[in-house]
XYZ file of C-alpha atoms in Angstrom:
779
model
C 31.864 -7.466 48.348
C 32.480 -11.566 48.527
C 31.817 -13.857 45.308
C 29.438 -16.207 45.187
C 31.133 -18.111 47.199
C 30.840 -16.474 50.456
C 27.278 -17.575 50.453
C 27.970 -21.072 49.567
C 31.053 -22.045 51.573
C 30.370 -20.761 55.533
C 29.643 -25.033 55.786
C 33.335 -25.669 55.030
C 35.318 -22.253 56.541
C 33.252 -21.788 59.488
C 32.626 -25.150 61.208
C 36.495 -25.660 61.098
C 37.691 -23.060 63.887
C 38.436 -24.603 67.555
C 40.268 -24.183 70.132
C 42.252 -24.822 73.429
C 42.955 -24.651 76.741
C 44.359 -21.773 78.413
C 47.848 -22.000 78.603
C 50.088 -19.977 80.627
C 52.333 -16.577 79.183
C 55.499 -17.466 77.174
C 59.097 -16.624 78.778
C 61.222 -15.630 75.628
C 60.873 -11.741 75.925
C 61.564 -10.531 72.180
C 64.598 -7.652 71.886
C 61.965 -5.196 72.553
C 60.429 -2.509 75.727
C 57.295 -3.480 75.505
C 56.455 -6.466 77.857
C 53.767 -8.711 75.784
C 50.972 -10.444 77.844
C 49.936 -13.814 76.068
C 48.042 -14.988 78.493
C 46.289 -17.758 75.796
C 47.523 -19.728 73.120
C 45.372 -20.653 70.202
C 47.766 -22.981 67.858
C 45.648 -23.695 63.951
C 45.200 -26.458 62.793
C 45.431 -27.388 58.440
C 42.600 -28.929 59.044
C 40.608 -25.603 60.010
C 39.980 -22.752 57.274
C 41.976 -20.038 59.612
C 40.622 -16.709 56.449
C 43.965 -14.462 55.701
C 43.912 -13.656 53.040
C 46.481 -13.498 50.930
C 49.748 -11.324 50.752
C 50.313 -8.817 47.749
C 52.829 -9.900 44.761
C 54.467 -7.142 45.533
C 54.966 -8.528 49.747
C 55.793 -11.610 48.241
C 58.698 -10.683 46.877
C 59.811 -8.636 48.930
C 59.871 -11.670 51.062
C 62.072 -13.545 48.234
C 63.996 -10.532 48.247
C 64.815 -10.223 51.655
C 65.441 -14.258 51.808
C 67.832 -14.477 49.036
C 70.208 -11.983 51.125
C 70.467 -13.769 54.562
C 71.107 -16.672 52.411
C 74.661 -15.003 51.688
C 77.204 -16.786 54.324
C 78.486 -14.270 56.352
C 75.318 -12.113 55.915
C 75.275 -9.768 58.818
C 78.588 -8.103 58.783
C 77.808 -7.544 55.453
C 75.181 -6.386 55.413
C 76.415 -3.275 58.271
C 79.085 -2.437 55.700
C 77.987 0.410 54.034
C 79.313 -0.492 50.683
C 78.339 -3.985 50.280
C 74.727 -2.969 51.574
C 74.650 -0.253 48.884
C 75.834 -2.684 46.406
C 72.927 -4.885 46.769
C 70.319 -2.067 47.502
C 71.854 -1.316 43.289
C 71.523 -5.183 42.609
C 68.165 -5.028 43.825
C 67.132 -1.655 41.466
C 68.370 -3.412 38.401
C 66.478 -6.631 38.738
C 63.072 -4.263 39.022
C 62.566 -4.746 35.741
C 62.338 -8.122 36.053
C 59.145 -7.592 38.014
C 57.505 -5.303 36.540
C 53.587 -6.706 35.120
C 51.739 -6.000 32.099
C 48.700 -8.188 31.263
C 48.205 -10.223 28.380
C 46.371 -7.082 26.367
C 49.394 -4.295 27.201
C 46.447 -3.016 29.156
C 48.264 -2.611 32.806
C 51.956 -2.527 33.099
C 53.888 -1.201 36.116
C 56.331 -2.072 39.086
C 55.550 -4.941 41.302
C 58.631 -4.077 42.906
C 60.105 -0.267 43.543
C 63.473 1.686 45.329
C 60.718 1.528 48.420
C 59.952 -1.647 48.866
C 64.190 -2.777 48.214
C 64.702 0.264 51.233
C 61.663 -1.652 53.245
C 64.036 -4.918 52.876
C 67.687 -3.283 53.340
C 66.570 -2.084 56.790
C 64.583 -4.834 57.805
C 67.816 -6.946 57.933
C 67.907 -4.614 61.045
C 64.886 -6.608 62.648
C 66.125 -9.923 61.433
C 69.577 -9.258 63.390
C 67.557 -8.710 66.562
C 65.395 -11.525 66.025
C 67.421 -14.147 65.431
C 69.360 -15.833 68.609
C 73.144 -15.281 67.297
C 74.270 -17.500 69.614
C 73.441 -20.599 68.887
C 72.513 -19.362 64.856
C 68.230 -19.713 64.986
C 66.800 -17.119 62.092
C 63.861 -16.507 60.909
C 64.060 -18.392 56.910
C 62.001 -17.864 53.924
C 58.656 -16.123 55.333
C 57.357 -16.533 58.677
C 56.760 -19.420 60.655
C 59.928 -20.808 59.151
C 62.747 -21.085 61.455
C 66.703 -22.425 60.578
C 69.517 -23.173 62.397
C 72.361 -24.186 60.510
C 74.586 -24.208 64.202
C 72.299 -25.758 66.778
C 74.514 -29.098 66.573
C 77.476 -29.625 66.785
C 80.079 -31.534 63.943
C 80.473 -33.839 66.424
C 76.315 -34.251 67.502
C 75.892 -34.789 63.802
C 78.427 -37.506 63.258
C 77.737 -39.215 66.922
C 74.642 -39.888 64.931
C 76.303 -41.299 61.690
C 77.361 -43.596 63.806
C 73.827 -43.798 65.886
C 72.237 -45.164 62.568
C 74.178 -47.260 61.199
C 72.910 -50.401 63.697
C 69.128 -49.603 61.043
C 71.260 -49.221 58.368
C 74.183 -52.181 58.395
C 71.534 -55.364 58.181
C 71.191 -57.794 55.696
C 69.668 -56.481 52.465
C 66.237 -59.091 52.317
C 66.042 -57.106 56.432
C 66.358 -53.338 54.471
C 61.728 -51.701 54.804
C 62.231 -49.608 50.813
C 59.190 -48.056 51.645
C 56.201 -49.134 49.803
C 55.956 -47.611 45.805
C 58.907 -45.666 46.044
C 61.118 -47.861 43.533
C 63.562 -48.606 46.328
C 64.639 -44.842 46.482
C 63.379 -44.426 50.183
C 64.444 -46.148 53.188
C 62.642 -46.643 56.504
C 64.653 -46.926 59.304
C 62.154 -45.507 61.856
C 58.789 -44.179 60.712
C 54.697 -43.936 62.708
C 53.272 -45.380 60.168
C 54.890 -49.200 60.257
C 53.586 -50.427 63.713
C 50.616 -47.216 64.327
C 47.463 -47.037 66.725
C 45.536 -49.446 65.213
C 42.158 -48.366 67.248
C 41.095 -51.458 68.792
C 43.439 -53.953 67.973
C 46.540 -51.901 70.150
C 46.384 -52.227 73.385
C 47.342 -49.898 76.333
C 47.442 -49.595 79.883
C 44.721 -46.633 80.347
C 44.789 -43.585 83.351
C 42.068 -45.004 86.375
C 41.677 -48.300 84.328
C 42.296 -51.960 84.992
C 45.564 -53.493 83.815
C 43.842 -56.621 81.702
C 44.280 -58.125 78.356
C 41.646 -56.036 76.899
C 42.381 -52.829 77.169
C 42.234 -52.411 73.383
C 42.121 -48.706 72.173
C 38.874 -47.666 70.372
C 38.152 -44.711 67.948
C 39.469 -41.107 67.856
C 36.242 -39.448 69.288
C 37.694 -36.385 70.277
C 34.940 -33.960 70.051
C 33.702 -32.625 66.094
C 31.754 -31.749 63.348
C 31.344 -34.182 60.894
C 33.277 -31.934 58.338
C 36.201 -31.700 60.971
C 36.064 -35.933 61.661
C 36.623 -36.840 57.802
C 39.955 -35.378 58.727
C 40.151 -37.467 61.382
C 41.607 -41.364 60.473
C 38.765 -44.249 62.015
C 41.219 -46.579 61.620
C 45.189 -45.774 62.196
C 46.989 -42.753 64.691
C 50.770 -42.715 64.513
C 52.466 -43.110 68.052
C 54.090 -39.729 69.710
C 56.654 -40.159 72.828
C 56.220 -38.220 75.796
C 59.555 -36.138 76.039
C 59.725 -33.541 79.263
C 61.341 -29.637 78.801
C 63.377 -28.658 81.209
C 62.271 -25.629 82.742
C 65.490 -23.957 82.934
C 68.343 -25.456 80.384
C 65.734 -26.171 77.894
C 67.280 -29.955 77.585
C 64.385 -32.468 76.400
C 64.316 -35.719 78.147
C 62.330 -38.830 77.598
C 59.558 -40.008 79.714
C 57.742 -42.704 77.663
C 59.484 -46.034 77.953
C 60.487 -45.767 74.227
C 60.055 -44.234 71.042
C 57.999 -46.056 68.505
C 60.002 -49.192 66.044
C 63.334 -47.837 68.374
C 64.448 -50.970 70.179
C 65.913 -49.393 74.157
C 68.871 -52.374 73.751
C 69.533 -52.286 69.768
C 69.100 -48.867 68.914
C 70.038 -47.626 72.587
C 73.239 -45.173 71.256
C 70.601 -43.527 69.010
C 68.124 -42.172 72.145
C 70.761 -39.872 73.636
C 70.985 -38.050 70.196
C 67.628 -37.838 69.083
C 66.913 -35.824 72.567
C 69.867 -33.794 71.824
C 68.291 -32.935 68.395
C 64.704 -32.945 70.159
C 66.750 -30.096 73.169
C 68.051 -28.436 69.609
C 64.561 -27.908 68.244
C 62.712 -26.309 71.189
C 63.997 -22.893 70.313
C 63.384 -22.706 66.587
C 59.691 -24.522 67.348
C 59.140 -22.004 70.640
C 59.281 -18.992 67.117
C 56.939 -21.534 64.499
C 54.779 -21.040 67.329
C 55.468 -17.899 68.362
C 54.570 -17.205 64.756
C 51.648 -18.807 64.526
C 49.539 -19.150 67.360
C 46.307 -16.301 68.083
C 46.442 -14.886 71.729
C 42.396 -14.063 71.507
C 42.757 -11.183 69.643
C 39.952 -8.644 68.582
C 40.496 -9.350 64.634
C 40.661 -11.506 62.552
C 42.921 -10.142 60.926
C 45.934 -10.040 63.656
C 45.098 -14.273 63.675
C 49.198 -14.645 62.126
C 52.576 -12.266 62.486
C 52.208 -11.817 58.475
C 49.054 -10.091 58.408
C 48.918 -6.776 58.800
C 52.643 -7.491 58.442
C 53.885 -3.806 57.857
C 55.544 -3.724 54.680
C 53.288 -2.805 52.216
C 50.504 0.353 52.724
C 47.302 -0.040 53.135
C 46.074 -1.576 49.910
C 43.102 -0.713 47.658
C 42.173 -1.285 44.349
C 44.422 -0.135 41.525
C 41.587 1.875 39.506
C 40.691 4.666 41.170
C 37.110 4.481 41.500
C 36.588 0.538 43.092
C 35.825 -1.931 39.559
C 36.881 -2.792 35.995
C 35.624 1.055 34.996
C 33.946 1.527 30.908
C 33.490 3.910 29.004
C 30.539 4.708 27.499
C 29.716 2.938 24.254
C 29.284 6.206 22.752
C 32.633 7.568 23.197
C 33.321 4.866 20.707
C 34.409 5.465 17.755
C 33.323 3.766 14.563
C 35.426 2.188 13.190
C 36.888 0.088 16.164
C 35.672 -2.454 17.959
C 33.669 -1.210 22.158
C 36.563 -4.371 23.253
C 39.179 -1.842 22.021
C 38.798 0.841 22.135
C 37.870 -0.200 26.433
C 41.283 -0.887 26.499
C 43.095 2.172 25.357
C 40.717 3.911 28.137
C 41.745 1.294 30.099
C 45.308 1.906 29.426
C 44.972 5.313 29.790
C 43.627 5.991 32.705
C 45.928 6.567 35.943
C 45.979 2.624 38.528
C 47.562 2.420 41.657
C 50.334 -0.345 42.348
C 51.202 -1.800 45.664
C 53.632 0.620 47.461
C 55.990 0.085 50.691
C 56.016 1.407 54.434
C 58.637 2.914 55.868
C 60.443 0.568 58.230
C 60.593 1.653 61.898
C 60.703 -2.009 63.579
C 57.343 -3.996 62.621
C 59.267 -6.935 62.396
C 60.393 -6.682 65.876
C 57.019 -5.376 66.912
C 55.354 -9.362 65.850
C 57.391 -11.746 66.759
C 55.940 -12.568 69.556
C 57.438 -17.020 70.768
C 56.501 -18.608 73.229
C 57.704 -21.530 75.686
C 57.692 -24.825 75.517
C 60.505 -25.016 78.973
C 58.707 -26.129 81.762
C 56.025 -28.098 79.492
C 55.794 -31.554 79.087
C 55.143 -32.375 74.926
C 54.405 -35.296 72.785
C 56.443 -36.076 69.467
C 56.705 -38.056 66.507
C 60.316 -39.752 65.202
C 60.996 -40.941 62.020
C 64.281 -41.508 60.557
C 64.474 -42.204 56.635
C 67.286 -42.603 53.464
C 66.953 -41.650 50.075
C 69.772 -43.455 48.360
C 69.908 -42.560 44.505
C 72.264 -45.478 42.181
C 73.460 -45.103 38.409
C 70.920 -46.939 37.896
C 68.201 -45.154 39.749
C 69.460 -41.186 39.223
C 67.308 -39.321 40.135
C 64.519 -38.962 43.324
C 61.743 -37.241 41.894
C 60.684 -35.369 44.883
C 57.661 -34.875 46.981
C 53.611 -33.651 46.603
C 52.153 -31.085 48.052
C 50.748 -31.596 51.799
C 51.165 -31.351 55.435
C 52.169 -33.963 58.177
C 49.637 -36.582 60.034
C 45.489 -36.120 59.504
C 43.846 -34.557 62.152
C 43.584 -36.939 65.353
C 47.237 -37.014 65.206
C 47.740 -32.952 66.106
C 50.601 -31.804 63.807
C 51.018 -28.460 65.362
C 54.765 -28.339 63.966
C 57.374 -30.219 62.554
C 61.666 -30.495 62.387
C 64.111 -32.412 60.294
C 67.399 -32.299 60.813
C 70.060 -32.877 57.553
C 72.528 -34.829 59.176
C 74.080 -36.530 56.464
C 74.210 -36.654 52.639
C 76.198 -37.583 49.816
C 77.077 -37.062 46.050
C 73.444 -35.012 44.757
C 72.375 -31.910 43.571
C 70.486 -28.484 45.407
C 67.084 -29.437 47.052
C 64.729 -27.213 48.243
C 62.029 -27.950 50.189
C 58.905 -25.315 49.860
C 56.041 -24.281 51.060
C 52.471 -23.227 50.403
C 49.846 -20.982 52.699
C 46.294 -21.599 51.705
C 44.114 -18.241 52.137
C 40.692 -16.349 51.969
C 39.769 -15.348 48.355
C 40.885 -11.330 48.372
C 38.071 -8.845 47.965
C 37.923 -7.732 45.091
C 36.508 -5.033 43.598
C 33.845 -5.475 41.048
C 32.448 -8.390 38.697
C 34.903 -9.462 36.294
C 38.160 -7.312 37.456
C 40.667 -9.289 36.161
C 43.102 -6.747 35.849
C 42.996 -6.505 39.964
C 42.637 -9.382 40.837
C 45.663 -10.757 38.775
C 48.061 -6.954 39.542
C 47.604 -7.689 43.320
C 47.632 -11.217 44.228
C 48.500 -12.555 41.125
C 45.439 -14.826 41.910
C 42.683 -14.773 38.730
C 39.213 -16.185 38.199
C 38.844 -20.363 39.288
C 43.024 -20.005 40.403
C 43.044 -21.764 43.767
C 42.837 -19.545 46.810
C 46.890 -20.303 47.601
C 50.036 -18.603 48.074
C 53.205 -20.527 47.483
C 56.052 -17.779 50.713
C 59.233 -19.147 49.039
C 61.695 -22.624 50.249
C 64.921 -23.222 52.357
C 67.214 -25.916 50.304
C 68.124 -28.387 52.229
C 71.891 -28.697 53.101
C 73.763 -30.960 55.658
C 73.768 -30.352 58.838
C 70.104 -27.257 58.953
C 68.288 -28.315 61.580
C 64.539 -26.880 60.301
C 61.735 -26.299 61.213
C 57.591 -24.927 60.329
C 54.162 -24.485 61.373
C 51.421 -27.720 59.766
C 49.637 -25.060 58.865
C 51.925 -24.866 55.140
C 51.699 -27.015 52.670
C 55.217 -28.001 52.020
C 57.047 -30.316 49.396
C 61.060 -31.776 48.591
C 61.953 -30.351 45.075
C 63.031 -32.956 42.306
C 67.095 -33.378 42.885
C 69.901 -35.859 41.398
C 73.414 -37.876 41.563
C 75.987 -34.856 40.370
C 78.565 -36.687 39.253
C 75.685 -39.398 37.841
C 78.213 -42.291 37.844
C 78.264 -42.720 41.285
C 75.881 -43.320 44.210
C 74.859 -41.242 46.767
C 72.060 -40.010 49.265
C 70.065 -37.483 51.375
C 69.791 -38.969 55.582
C 66.304 -36.802 57.556
C 65.659 -37.169 61.503
C 62.375 -35.506 61.518
C 60.623 -34.430 64.472
C 56.610 -34.194 64.470
C 55.145 -32.458 66.996
C 51.651 -32.785 68.433
C 49.740 -29.987 69.989
C 50.656 -29.087 73.495
C 47.468 -27.499 73.893
C 45.411 -29.549 74.019
C 44.627 -32.894 75.735
C 47.516 -35.100 75.017
C 47.527 -38.384 72.764
C 47.999 -41.904 73.794
C 51.444 -42.409 74.458
C 54.445 -44.832 74.383
C 53.888 -44.045 78.131
C 51.045 -45.817 78.190
C 50.962 -48.806 75.167
C 53.657 -51.301 75.592
C 55.552 -52.117 72.302
C 53.829 -53.948 69.915
C 56.092 -55.257 68.194
C 56.443 -59.538 69.079
C 60.454 -58.936 69.750
C 60.653 -56.767 72.316
C 58.373 -57.950 73.557
C 59.281 -62.253 73.185
C 62.872 -60.617 74.280
C 61.489 -58.912 77.442
C 59.640 -62.004 78.750
C 63.258 -63.742 78.520
C 65.559 -60.975 79.482
C 63.585 -61.552 82.321
C 64.004 -64.908 83.192
C 67.771 -65.719 81.610
C 68.884 -62.995 84.241
C 66.693 -64.887 87.074
C 68.599 -67.996 85.747
C 71.314 -65.714 85.888
C 71.913 -64.646 89.103
C 71.309 -68.181 90.475
C 75.065 -69.001 88.771
C 73.292 -72.452 87.565
C 71.031 -71.826 83.479
C 69.829 -75.287 83.432
C 66.066 -75.940 83.356
C 66.362 -78.509 85.678
C 67.310 -76.177 88.632
C 65.098 -73.818 90.350
C 66.544 -71.436 92.657
C 63.626 -70.009 94.244
C 63.343 -66.738 94.790
C 66.664 -65.678 93.188
C 67.184 -63.418 90.746
C 64.640 -60.879 89.746
C 61.702 -64.012 89.504
C 62.241 -66.913 90.929
C 62.778 -70.517 88.240
C 59.781 -70.305 85.358
C 59.067 -73.400 83.344
C 58.956 -73.789 79.698
C 55.699 -74.284 79.332
C 55.033 -71.903 81.600
C 57.157 -69.658 80.500
C 54.787 -70.502 76.788
C 51.814 -69.563 77.960
C 53.058 -65.939 78.831
C 54.265 -65.826 75.621
C 51.060 -66.864 73.671
C 49.666 -64.036 76.411
C 52.300 -61.394 74.940
C 50.970 -61.532 71.687
C 47.655 -61.203 71.734
C 48.518 -57.510 72.073
C 51.628 -56.943 69.368
C 52.298 -57.563 65.858
C 54.136 -60.053 63.742
C 56.436 -57.661 60.791
C 53.866 -58.796 58.397
C 50.495 -57.564 60.004
C 51.946 -54.083 60.684
C 53.043 -53.681 56.967
C 50.079 -54.970 56.225
C 48.750 -52.656 58.780
C 50.679 -49.936 56.879
C 49.636 -50.216 53.750
C 45.959 -49.829 54.068
C 47.093 -46.933 55.619
C 48.797 -45.107 53.180
C 46.255 -46.032 50.777
C 43.967 -43.968 53.458
C 46.122 -41.542 53.719
C 47.146 -41.097 49.945
C 42.839 -40.671 49.455
C 43.251 -38.064 51.730
C 45.968 -36.305 50.972
C 44.324 -35.378 47.561
C 40.124 -34.030 48.958
C 43.159 -32.140 51.675
C 44.422 -30.740 48.825
C 42.083 -29.661 47.214
C 39.412 -28.566 48.985
C 40.924 -27.039 51.645
C 44.959 -25.285 49.470
C 42.908 -25.696 46.184
C 39.508 -24.141 46.645
C 39.253 -21.746 43.322
C 38.568 -17.910 43.638
C 35.574 -17.428 41.727
C 34.681 -14.187 40.431
C 31.089 -13.712 39.914
C 28.599 -11.254 41.968
C 25.239 -12.004 43.532
C 24.069 -9.698 40.252
C 25.268 -12.140 38.717
C 22.140 -14.213 38.132
C 22.781 -16.452 36.010
C 25.508 -18.175 38.067
C 23.365 -17.032 41.193
C 20.928 -19.379 40.006
C 22.686 -21.981 39.026
C 24.106 -23.088 42.480
C 20.540 -23.256 44.592
C 19.750 -25.378 41.606
C 18.562 -28.747 44.567
C 19.383 -26.288 47.454
C 16.851 -26.462 50.666
C 18.012 -24.243 53.046
C 20.993 -21.193 52.491
C 22.994 -20.517 54.418
C 25.033 -17.090 54.650
C 27.372 -15.645 56.112
C 27.669 -12.917 53.572
C 29.196 -9.569 55.092
C 30.376 -5.905 54.313
C 34.462 -5.313 54.659
C 34.844 -2.679 58.033
C 36.110 0.281 57.186
C 36.716 0.628 53.380
C 33.110 -1.000 52.878
C 31.223 0.947 49.818
C 28.151 3.340 49.989
C 24.283 2.666 48.993
C 23.760 -0.688 50.218
C 25.314 -3.425 47.824
C 24.045 -6.302 50.729
C 21.265 -4.599 51.372
C 20.600 -5.448 47.612
C 22.258 -8.330 46.593
C 19.676 -9.655 49.484
C 16.526 -8.181 47.779
C 18.323 -10.334 44.532
C 18.967 -13.786 45.825
C 15.694 -14.244 47.820
C 13.621 -13.282 44.459
C 16.280 -16.611 43.280
C 15.488 -18.555 46.347
C 11.694 -18.252 45.091
C 11.855 -18.793 42.080
C 13.725 -22.288 43.241
C 11.012 -23.408 46.227
C 13.207 -22.642 48.705
C 12.309 -20.878 52.069
C 14.869 -20.839 54.636
C 17.844 -18.514 55.085
C 20.493 -18.503 57.473
C 21.874 -14.796 57.143
C 24.764 -13.543 59.262
C 24.728 -10.670 61.610
C 26.198 -7.868 64.092
C 24.823 -6.904 67.052
C 24.796 -3.574 65.098
C 20.577 -5.001 63.673
C 18.139 -3.823 66.207
C 15.750 -6.592 67.811
C 12.865 -4.679 69.063
C 13.348 -7.872 72.285
C 17.032 -6.031 73.554
C 16.943 -4.119 76.286
C 19.241 -1.906 77.077
C 23.595 -2.274 77.389
C 25.992 0.186 78.444
C 28.649 -2.571 76.681
C 27.126 -3.634 73.407
C 25.802 0.494 72.839
C 29.118 1.663 72.720
C 29.666 -1.563 70.088
C 27.307 -0.578 68.038
C 27.854 3.536 68.183
C 31.714 2.916 67.141
C 30.735 0.470 64.549
C 28.061 4.103 63.033
C 31.199 6.285 63.330
C 33.618 4.718 62.273
C 32.243 1.501 60.075
C 28.936 3.841 58.507
C 28.311 2.248 55.175
C 28.890 -1.024 56.805
C 26.437 -0.099 60.037
C 24.343 1.027 57.377
C 24.840 -1.990 55.197
C 24.200 -4.299 57.436
C 21.120 -2.712 59.086
C 19.467 -2.193 55.582
C 20.065 -6.169 55.190
C 17.851 -7.427 58.350
C 14.993 -5.152 57.016
C 15.129 -6.999 54.276
C 15.498 -10.452 55.015
C 12.749 -9.499 58.121
C 10.489 -7.757 55.223
C 10.686 -11.064 52.755
C 7.843 -13.473 52.247
C 10.662 -16.109 52.989
C 8.638 -18.198 55.483
C 12.045 -19.375 57.959
C 14.823 -17.438 58.622
C 17.164 -17.011 61.965
C 19.760 -13.638 61.885
C 22.279 -15.260 63.518
C 23.495 -11.378 64.947
C 27.432 -11.562 66.626
C 29.565 -9.000 68.131
C 33.210 -9.872 67.934
C 34.506 -13.240 66.690
C 37.207 -14.012 68.237
C 39.629 -17.344 69.637
C 37.743 -17.266 72.854
C 39.333 -21.458 73.612
C 34.899 -21.901 74.765
C 33.205 -23.532 72.212
C 30.087 -23.696 74.186
C 27.751 -20.176 72.961
C 25.170 -18.490 74.884
C 21.824 -16.991 72.925
C 19.848 -14.139 74.248
C 18.565 -10.969 72.930
C 20.960 -7.831 74.139
C 20.161 -7.237 78.211
C 18.218 -9.590 79.454
C 20.971 -11.236 80.881
C 21.737 -14.283 79.394
C 24.538 -12.704 77.649
C 26.282 -11.158 81.080
C 27.838 -8.908 78.491
C 30.319 -11.066 76.757
C 31.240 -9.247 73.918
C 33.004 -12.262 71.986
C 32.203 -15.806 70.045
C 34.301 -18.559 69.128
C 34.094 -19.463 65.967
C 34.412 -23.163 66.269
C 31.007 -22.467 68.231
C 28.528 -20.100 66.472
C 29.258 -22.699 63.575
C 28.605 -25.673 65.860
C 25.496 -23.216 66.676
C 24.206 -22.637 63.434
C 24.491 -26.043 62.536
C 22.461 -27.315 65.086
C 19.993 -24.956 64.874
C 19.387 -26.615 61.114
C 17.659 -29.213 62.476
C 16.048 -27.324 66.233
C 14.503 -24.646 64.325
C 14.571 -22.908 67.609
C 15.267 -19.451 66.614
C 13.083 -19.209 63.503
C 11.613 -15.780 62.144
C 14.091 -14.124 64.805
C 17.525 -12.865 65.225
C 19.713 -13.621 68.600
C 22.671 -12.123 70.111
C 25.408 -15.226 70.172
C 28.898 -15.410 72.549
C 30.804 -17.493 74.225
C 30.011 -18.585 77.481
């Protein structure tokens, strides 16, 4: 049974799902016989709750072992050599002792890495070889969703980028743009926080609107719940550029007139190499998105490729009977405390530890790349250097964060580490937020610690691996993973050192495009003024006379424009551009906003605490209900291993009793279509669903029906039971409410999560379904 936080966190979790428009099927097909049809894309956002449970410690150790082997030079050839493979197996077996679990009181101890797990990892290497693009060196890295290549970009391209960047680096010291707060270690060459979109200030040529000087971009107003919107900036947005991906070759070409903060003339050599880097990122992003998108599958557990990966056998409980066992008081010897006796009793019991499956091609089956070819994408570009000196020899590393805010819609990132010198090894680490683990008894710390390494009041987040950021490496990952740069320092403390990166952020290609450099003229004062002067000069040059006294009307690009008129035009240009001082002032405001955002977002979305109190813990539950007016409960059964005895119904009895004590008279509860209502009529579709639930999930079926009876027979003055068929990633957020067989539902059986959440929140005010049990489906 879920704990107290499942009851309280509905408004944090369920209200934040989104579903984008339908996309076409992917072109790339994995190396397997079965043809997979993906009719829809559903790209997850770091600003939504994803409802994926944690992985076991053992599975994370298996991922770590696999990445260690695949990080070896020429690993594919070595993995095929029986002698080397045997050596790897022996080395892993020798390390098994390092992966033993033992609780502090020695009650629970056992293996976290077994020989079967080692065999699985070794057998899976063949799968990694199959899913790799060996021609371009594209491989999966430390974890699902993280892909890299060390040779998709040639050494020649890397040298070209080094040379092209010099025009940004070789400038007077006073003009260098050291990132604020970086202790003059991070040099911004091209950064999206400088000259960003400023809502109400940035000028844009909007579609289907006259090209007037007062076309200023309004505040971001995309449809979103109030919870969603707090992750969106109401002031700023990084400016993307539009690019096209060739349907045949995959080559990327800039569609927008420019990339923000890259001068078309001065930085011209950079443009083709940036296009080349993004071209190389496309096949990585196709695999990144393939690991995290969810076609409209029937179960939430299939949402991400790492959930149900097939590595580990079905994880139950370490105890034979679910929940931490306790001996009878009567059996405790007189010369021993009960706590000591209980510890000895538990230590002597047999325990179930996770074990690996046999590898049968699970990896290939779960790789589902999409295709970006033939599409127009939006990207945000960043160039930055980290410089260390003997006076400042160490970089302290970064904080855990995702890229951008909600209104930038960044779905994936890519970094090209194109140059580094005289620095120690550095890594980029990744972690993912998880749902609370499904635990099996109140205060069962042992089970949660053994299985997941998550204990009472720990954050529901797991680190899933790290990748060395070495020169020449191209790396890509999904933005639902927080990432963090590890510290590094000078290798030789007597000499300077540096690391240089080109970062590119991919805007969600499944949603409507953001205002971009296609619609927004350059905001920098210098390019705008220079463009006007170039037009003027070209007219005079074409006439063969550069004096202002001449008037070669009709010759050149424009006829002669008097200085007075040019100054007047220039004064109007300045209304839609910014001075450098103004842009830097906006940058400080943007950084201040995002500093607060990163802290709040991390705490609420990546560090939610695991609360182990049960709903029969009256003290904790009563404290949680203090000052509450309405209870929204997403409490629901486990599907196939739900315990007998209708524990949910009993929990609701206690909950309603405490609600009455606190003067709370309204409950909005989650139910399923297994719950009957007198307004229902016969439906073949829904009858089939209910009959299937009764047969395959009988305990859950009985409990959800008993739960509804408890609510209906209680003394609550107001309640609503929202009967949900199949929660899915249906792209339609529009919700239809009705009763089975009444014609309104039209035999639809799926419900979009965001639509469900929005409907429930709206019902708080409307009270349209008070004392009723509507079925909710997506239109």
